[in-house]
Coordinates of C-alpha atoms and ligand atoms in Angstrom, one line a residue:
X1222 CA 220.5 26.5 -14.8
X1223 CA 219.6 27.2 -11.1
X1224 CA 215.8 27.0 -10.8
X1225 CA 213.3 27.1 -7.9
X1226 CA 209.8 27.3 -7.5
X1227 CA 207.5 29.5 -5.4
X1228 CA 203.4 28.6 -6.0
X1229 CA 200.9 31.0 -4.0
X1230 CA 197.5 31.8 -3.6
X1231 CA 196.8 35.2 -3.6
X1232 CA 193.7 37.1 -2.3
X1233 CA 193.5 40.9 -2.5
X1234 CA 191.3 40.5 0.7
X1235 CA 194.8 40.0 2.5
X1236 CA 194.6 43.2 4.7
X1237 CA 191.0 44.3 4.0
X1238 CA 189.1 41.3 5.6
X1239 CA 191.5 39.2 7.8
X1240 CA 190.6 36.1 9.3
X1241 CA 191.7 35.7 13.1
X1242 CA 195.1 36.8 14.4
X1243 CA 196.1 33.6 14.7
X1244 CA 195.6 32.4 11.3
X1245 CA 196.8 35.7 9.9
X1246 CA 199.7 35.1 11.6
X1247 CA 200.3 31.8 10.3
X1248 CA 200.1 32.6 7.2
X1249 CA 202.4 35.8 7.6
X1250 CA 205.0 33.5 9.1
X1251 CA 204.6 31.0 5.5
X1252 CA 205.0 34.0 3.7
X1253 CA 207.7 35.5 5.5
X1254 CA 209.6 31.6 5.3
X1255 CA 208.9 32.0 1.5
X1256 CA 210.3 35.4 1.4
X1257 CA 213.5 34.1 3.1
X1258 CA 213.6 31.2 0.9
X1259 CA 213.7 33.6 -2.1
X1260 CA 216.7 35.6 -0.5
X1261 CA 218.6 32.5 -0.1
X1262 CA 218.2 31.8 -3.9
X1263 CA 218.8 35.0 -4.6
X1264 CA 217.3 34.8 -8.3
X1265 CA 218.3 36.7 -11.1
X1266 CA 215.2 36.7 -13.2
X1267 CA 211.5 35.9 -11.7
X1268 CA 209.3 34.0 -14.4
X1269 CA 206.2 34.4 -13.0
X1270 CA 202.8 33.0 -14.3
X1271 CA 199.6 34.5 -13.1
X1272 CA 196.1 35.6 -14.5
X1273 CA 194.1 38.6 -14.4
X1274 CA 190.8 39.8 -13.3
X1275 CA 189.2 42.6 -15.5
X1276 CA 191.8 45.0 -14.3
X1277 CA 194.3 44.1 -17.6
X1278 CA 192.5 41.7 -20.0
X1279 CA 189.3 42.6 -21.5
X1280 CA 186.7 40.8 -23.9
X1281 CA 188.1 43.7 -26.3
X1282 CA 190.8 41.2 -27.3
X1283 CA 191.4 38.1 -24.8
X1284 CA 194.5 36.0 -25.4
X1285 CA 194.5 32.5 -23.9
X1286 CA 198.2 33.4 -22.9
X1287 CA 200.3 37.0 -23.0
X1288 CA 203.7 37.2 -22.3
X1289 CA 204.5 40.8 -21.1
X1290 CA 207.9 42.5 -22.8
X1291 CA 206.6 45.3 -20.8
X1292 CA 204.3 45.7 -17.8
X1293 CA 202.5 47.9 -15.4
X1294 CA 200.3 47.5 -11.9
X1295 CA 197.3 48.9 -12.2
X1296 CA 197.1 49.5 -8.5
X1297 CA 193.7 47.5 -7.4
X1298 CA 193.1 46.7 -3.9
X1299 CA 195.4 50.0 -2.8
X1300 CA 198.6 48.1 -4.0
X1301 CA 201.2 50.2 -5.6
X1302 CA 200.8 51.3 -9.3
X1303 CA 203.9 51.7 -11.4
X1304 CA 206.1 49.4 -13.8
X1305 CA 208.0 46.3 -13.1
X1306 CA 211.1 45.7 -14.0
X1307 CA 210.5 43.5 -17.1
X1308 CA 213.6 41.5 -18.7
X1309 CA 212.2 43.0 -22.3
X1310 CA 215.0 40.6 -24.3
X1311 CA 214.3 37.2 -21.8
X1312 CA 210.4 38.2 -22.9
X1313 CA 211.2 38.1 -26.6
X1314 CA 213.2 35.2 -26.3
X1315 CA 211.0 33.2 -24.2
X1316 CA 208.2 34.4 -26.3
X1317 CA 210.0 33.3 -29.6
X1318 CA 211.1 29.9 -28.3
X1319 CA 207.6 29.1 -26.8
X1320 CA 205.9 30.2 -30.4
X1321 CA 208.5 28.1 -32.2
X1322 CA 207.6 24.8 -30.0
X1323 CA 204.4 25.4 -31.4
X1324 CA 202.6 27.1 -28.1
X1325 CA 200.5 30.2 -29.3
X1326 CA 201.0 33.3 -27.0
X1327 CA 200.4 36.8 -27.6
X1328 CA 203.0 39.4 -26.5
X1329 CA 202.3 43.0 -25.1
X1330 CA 204.6 45.8 -25.0
X1331 CA 202.2 47.1 -22.3
X1332 CA 200.5 44.9 -20.3
X1333 CA 198.6 45.8 -17.6
X1334 CA 198.6 43.9 -14.6
X1335 CA 196.8 43.4 -11.3
X1336 CA 197.0 41.7 -7.9
X1337 CA 197.6 38.2 -9.6
X1338 CA 201.0 39.4 -10.4
X1339 CA 201.6 42.3 -8.0
X1340 CA 200.8 40.1 -4.7
X1341 CA 203.3 37.3 -5.0
X1342 CA 206.1 39.7 -6.3
X1343 CA 205.8 41.3 -2.8
X1344 CA 205.1 38.4 -1.0
X1345 CA 208.8 37.7 -2.1
X1346 CA 210.2 40.9 -2.8
X1347 CA 210.3 44.8 -1.7
X1348 CA 209.1 46.3 -4.4
X1349 CA 207.3 46.3 -7.9
X1350 CA 211.2 46.6 -9.3
X1351 CA 213.1 44.6 -7.0
X1352 CA 214.0 42.0 -9.4
X1353 CA 213.9 41.8 -13.2
X1354 CA 210.9 39.6 -14.2
X1355 CA 208.8 38.0 -17.3
X1356 CA 205.4 38.1 -16.4
X1357 CA 203.5 35.8 -18.4
X1358 CA 199.6 36.1 -18.3
X1359 CA 197.1 33.2 -18.5
X1360 CA 193.6 33.5 -19.3
X1361 CA 191.8 31.6 -16.1
X1362 CA 188.4 33.7 -16.1
X1363 CA 187.3 35.1 -19.2
X1364 CA 185.4 32.0 -20.9
X1365 CA 186.1 30.3 -23.3
X1366 CA 189.2 28.5 -22.0
X1367 CA 191.1 25.9 -23.7
X1368 CA 191.8 22.6 -21.8
X1369 CA 193.9 22.8 -18.6
X1370 CA 196.7 20.5 -20.2
X1371 CA 197.4 23.5 -22.7
X1372 CA 198.6 25.4 -19.6
X1373 CA 201.1 22.3 -19.0
X1374 CA 202.2 22.8 -22.6
X1375 CA 202.9 26.5 -22.0
X1376 CA 204.7 25.9 -19.0
X1377 CA 206.8 23.0 -20.6
X1378 CA 207.7 25.2 -23.5
X1379 CA 208.7 28.2 -21.4
X1380 CA 210.7 25.8 -19.2
X1381 CA 212.5 24.1 -22.6
X1382 CA 213.4 28.1 -23.3
X1383 CA 214.6 28.8 -20.0
X1384 CA 217.1 25.5 -20.1
X1385 CA 220.6 27.1 -21.5
X1386 CA 219.9 30.2 -19.4
X1387 CA 222.8 30.4 -16.3
X1388 CA 221.2 32.7 -14.6
X1389 CA 219.4 31.7 -11.2
X1390 CA 215.5 31.7 -12.4
X1391 CA 212.5 31.6 -9.8
X1392 CA 209.3 30.4 -11.3
X1393 CA 206.0 31.5 -9.6
X1394 CA 202.4 30.8 -9.9
X1395 CA 200.0 32.7 -8.4
X1396 CA 196.0 31.7 -7.9
X1397 CA 194.0 29.8 -5.9
X1398 CA 193.2 26.0 -5.3
X1399 CA 189.4 26.0 -4.8
X1400 CA 187.9 29.3 -4.8
X1401 CA 184.3 31.4 -6.0
X1402 CA 184.9 35.1 -5.5
X1403 CA 182.5 37.2 -7.1
X1404 CA 183.9 37.8 -10.8
X1405 CA 181.8 38.6 -13.3
X1406 CA 181.1 36.3 -16.3
X1407 CA 180.1 37.3 -19.8
X1408 CA 177.2 34.6 -20.0
X1409 CA 175.5 36.4 -17.1
X1410 CA 176.3 39.7 -16.5
X1411 CA 174.3 42.7 -16.5
X1412 CA 174.5 45.0 -19.9
X1413 CA 176.5 47.7 -18.0
X1414 CA 178.7 45.4 -16.5
X1415 CA 179.5 43.8 -19.6
X1416 CA 180.0 47.3 -21.2
X1417 CA 182.1 49.2 -18.6
X1418 CA 183.7 46.1 -17.1
X1419 CA 184.4 43.3 -19.2
X1420 CA 184.8 44.7 -22.5
X1421 CA 186.1 48.6 -22.0
X1422 CA 187.1 48.5 -18.2
X1423 CA 190.3 50.1 -18.6
X1424 CA 191.3 53.0 -16.3
X1425 CA 188.1 53.4 -14.1
X1426 CA 187.7 56.0 -12.2
X1427 CA 188.7 56.1 -8.4
X1428 CA 185.1 56.0 -7.7
X1429 CA 184.3 53.0 -9.9
X1430 CA 187.3 51.1 -9.0
X1431 CA 186.2 52.0 -5.1
X1432 CA 182.6 50.6 -5.6
X1433 CA 183.9 47.4 -7.3
X1434 CA 186.2 46.8 -4.4
X1435 CA 184.0 47.3 -1.5
X1436 CA 181.7 44.8 -3.1
X1437 CA 184.1 42.2 -2.9
X1438 CA 185.1 43.0 0.3
X1439 CA 181.4 42.6 1.5
X1440 CA 180.9 39.4 -0.1
X1441 CA 183.9 38.0 1.5
X1442 CA 182.4 39.1 4.8
X1443 CA 179.1 37.6 4.1
X1444 CA 180.7 34.3 2.8
X1445 CA 182.9 33.9 5.9
X1446 CA 179.5 34.8 7.8
X1447 CA 178.1 31.7 6.5
X1448 CA 175.9 33.5 4.2
X1449 CA 174.1 31.2 1.6
X1450 CA 174.6 31.6 -2.0
X1451 CA 178.3 31.3 -2.2
X1452 CA 180.4 28.0 -2.9
X1453 CA 182.3 26.1 0.0
X1454 CA 185.7 25.8 -0.3
X1455 CA 186.9 21.9 -1.0
X1456 CA 189.8 21.1 1.0
X1457 CA 189.8 17.2 -0.4
X1458 CA 190.0 18.5 -3.8
X1459 CA 192.5 21.2 -3.0
X1460 CA 194.5 18.1 -1.5
X1461 CA 194.4 16.0 -4.6
X1462 CA 195.6 18.9 -6.5
X1463 CA 198.8 19.8 -4.2
X1464 CA 199.5 15.6 -4.0
X1465 CA 199.3 15.5 -7.9
X1466 CA 201.7 18.9 -8.5
X1467 CA 204.1 17.5 -5.4
X1468 CA 204.5 13.9 -7.2
X1469 CA 204.8 15.7 -10.7
X1470 CA 201.5 13.6 -11.6
X1471 CA 199.8 16.5 -13.8
X1472 CA 197.7 13.7 -15.4
X1473 CA 195.3 13.6 -12.3
X1474 CA 194.4 17.0 -13.0
X1475 CA 195.2 18.0 -16.7
X1476 CA 193.1 15.6 -18.4
X1477 CA 190.2 16.7 -16.9
X1478 CA 187.6 18.9 -18.7
X1479 CA 187.0 22.4 -17.8
X1480 CA 183.6 21.5 -15.7
X1481 CA 185.7 19.5 -13.5
X1482 CA 187.3 22.2 -12.2
X1483 CA 184.3 24.4 -11.9
X1484 CA 182.3 21.4 -10.0
X1485 CA 185.0 20.8 -7.6
X1486 CA 186.8 24.0 -6.8
X1487 CA 184.7 26.7 -8.0
X1488 CA 185.0 29.2 -11.1
X1489 CA 188.4 30.4 -10.0
X1490 CA 189.9 27.4 -9.3
X1491 CA 190.8 27.7 -13.1
X1492 CA 193.5 30.0 -11.6
X1493 CA 195.4 26.5 -10.8
X1494 CA 196.6 26.7 -14.3
X1495 CA 199.3 29.1 -13.2
X1496 CA 200.6 26.6 -10.5
X1497 CA 200.2 23.9 -13.6
X1498 CA 202.3 25.8 -16.1
X1499 CA 205.0 26.8 -13.5
X1500 CA 205.7 23.3 -12.0
X1501 CA 205.4 22.3 -15.9
X1502 CA 208.6 24.4 -16.0
X1503 CA 210.1 23.1 -13.5
X1504 CA 209.5 19.6 -14.0
X1505 CA 211.3 20.4 -17.4
X1506 CA 214.6 20.8 -15.6
X1507 CA 214.5 17.1 -13.9
X1508 CA 213.1 15.5 -11.0
X1509 CA 211.8 18.1 -8.0
X1510 CA 210.9 17.9 -4.7
X1511 CA 208.5 20.0 -3.2
X1512 CA 210.3 21.2 -0.1
X1513 CA 207.7 23.2 1.7
X1514 CA 203.6 23.2 1.6
X1515 CA 201.3 24.9 3.7
X1516 CA 197.5 24.9 3.0
X1517 CA 194.3 26.0 4.8
X1518 CA 190.9 27.0 3.3
X1519 CA 190.6 30.5 4.5
X1520 CA 186.7 32.3 3.9
X1521 CA 187.9 35.4 4.9
X1522 CA 190.1 35.7 2.1
X1523 CA 187.7 33.6 -0.3
X1524 CA 190.4 31.3 -0.9
X1525 CA 191.7 27.4 -0.2
X1526 CA 194.9 29.3 0.5
X1527 CA 198.2 27.8 -0.2
X1528 CA 201.9 28.1 -0.3
X1529 CA 204.5 25.5 -1.8
X1530 CA 208.3 25.7 -2.5
X1531 CA 209.7 23.5 -4.8
X1532 CA 213.4 22.8 -5.8
X1533 CA 215.3 20.2 -8.5
X1534 CA 215.4 17.1 -6.5
X1535 CA 219.5 17.6 -7.0
X1536 CA 219.5 20.5 -4.7
X1537 CA 217.1 19.7 -1.8
X1538 CA 219.8 18.4 0.3
X1539 CA 221.3 21.9 0.2
X1540 CA 218.0 23.6 0.4
X1541 CA 216.6 21.8 3.6
X1542 CA 220.0 22.7 5.0
X1543 CA 220.2 26.5 4.1
X1544 CA 216.2 27.0 5.0
X1545 CA 215.7 25.4 8.6
X1546 CA 212.3 25.6 9.4
X1547 CA 210.9 26.0 5.8
X1548 CA 210.0 22.4 6.0
X1549 CA 206.3 22.3 7.5
Ligands
LIG658 O1 188.8 41.1 -7.6 C1 188.0 39.9 -8.3 O2 188.0 40.0 -9.3 C2 188.8 38.8 -7.5 C3 189.3 39.1 -5.9 C4 189.9 37.6 -5.6 C5 189.5 37.2 -4.3 C6 189.8 35.8 -3.7 C7 191.1 35.5 -4.2 C8 191.1 35.7 -5.6 O3 192.4 34.9 -5.9 C9 190.9 36.8 -6.2 O4 191.2 37.3 -7.0
FE2_659 FE1 192.3 35.6 -8.3

């Protein structure tokens, strides 16, 4: 199948707590280039791996992996609400194939998704409904988490499930490299946070949502201003991860235990599982090459921010010609 990959950080602080105009424009340029690449590739299906931040998945029943056969954006951080154009048949086919290959995943006919899915979708397309999509949730925040290697297994199985599909398929991974924004944790959350947010946080009032999001924006301002009590981003670790994924050397990342990720990249660095899955799905189609790679630590966005584009190595010569300027 014709396949391509875009893996990108997300941050709901984009537009709410921006860095300098220069950096903002630099990232806008990178995302515009990714959008142009996707327009040229003209995908017939997007398979997106993304996390959730207690907007769609809660401890009433927290699956490690879940494929959406139908999905709705909750509209956090001012993003649009509404249904995604989920390819239901593809979701069931991929789900069945992944299960048959021995990787367990849940299926949802009413998946609620947040900025984790919606931001990359809108980085690359005009609306929530611009392209048929199969959303695949990977739990990256709610402990306990399985080993990172399991996300690679999920991605490989999804790749194998897609191998006989002759549509042009865009694989997307969504999430940060090193970052540790204030996402609540069951282990140390106050009782009312556990009840209202972690356990039964669905359909918060407008006011509840606003309060929570204002807190994140405030924290990001404090972080960027250098206030104590936050973890630094880790560009060295981010480089290691980007190098490993670029060279297909998954073992350099996935054989580490979960504490390594937290120690090196902060709690939310587990979001890199979405990239691992997407790159594993790509690697199942043969050798690949990263043709564009952007990275900058951006404290205003609470993120080691990166966007990469990869294609099968065989497609590279053509892609280089048709996407001048993308290679950085
Ligand atoms: O709203 C939240 O719970 C966290 C928001 C958030 C901030 C920075 C980077 C992220 O990846 C992210 O998800
Ligand atoms: Fe996130």
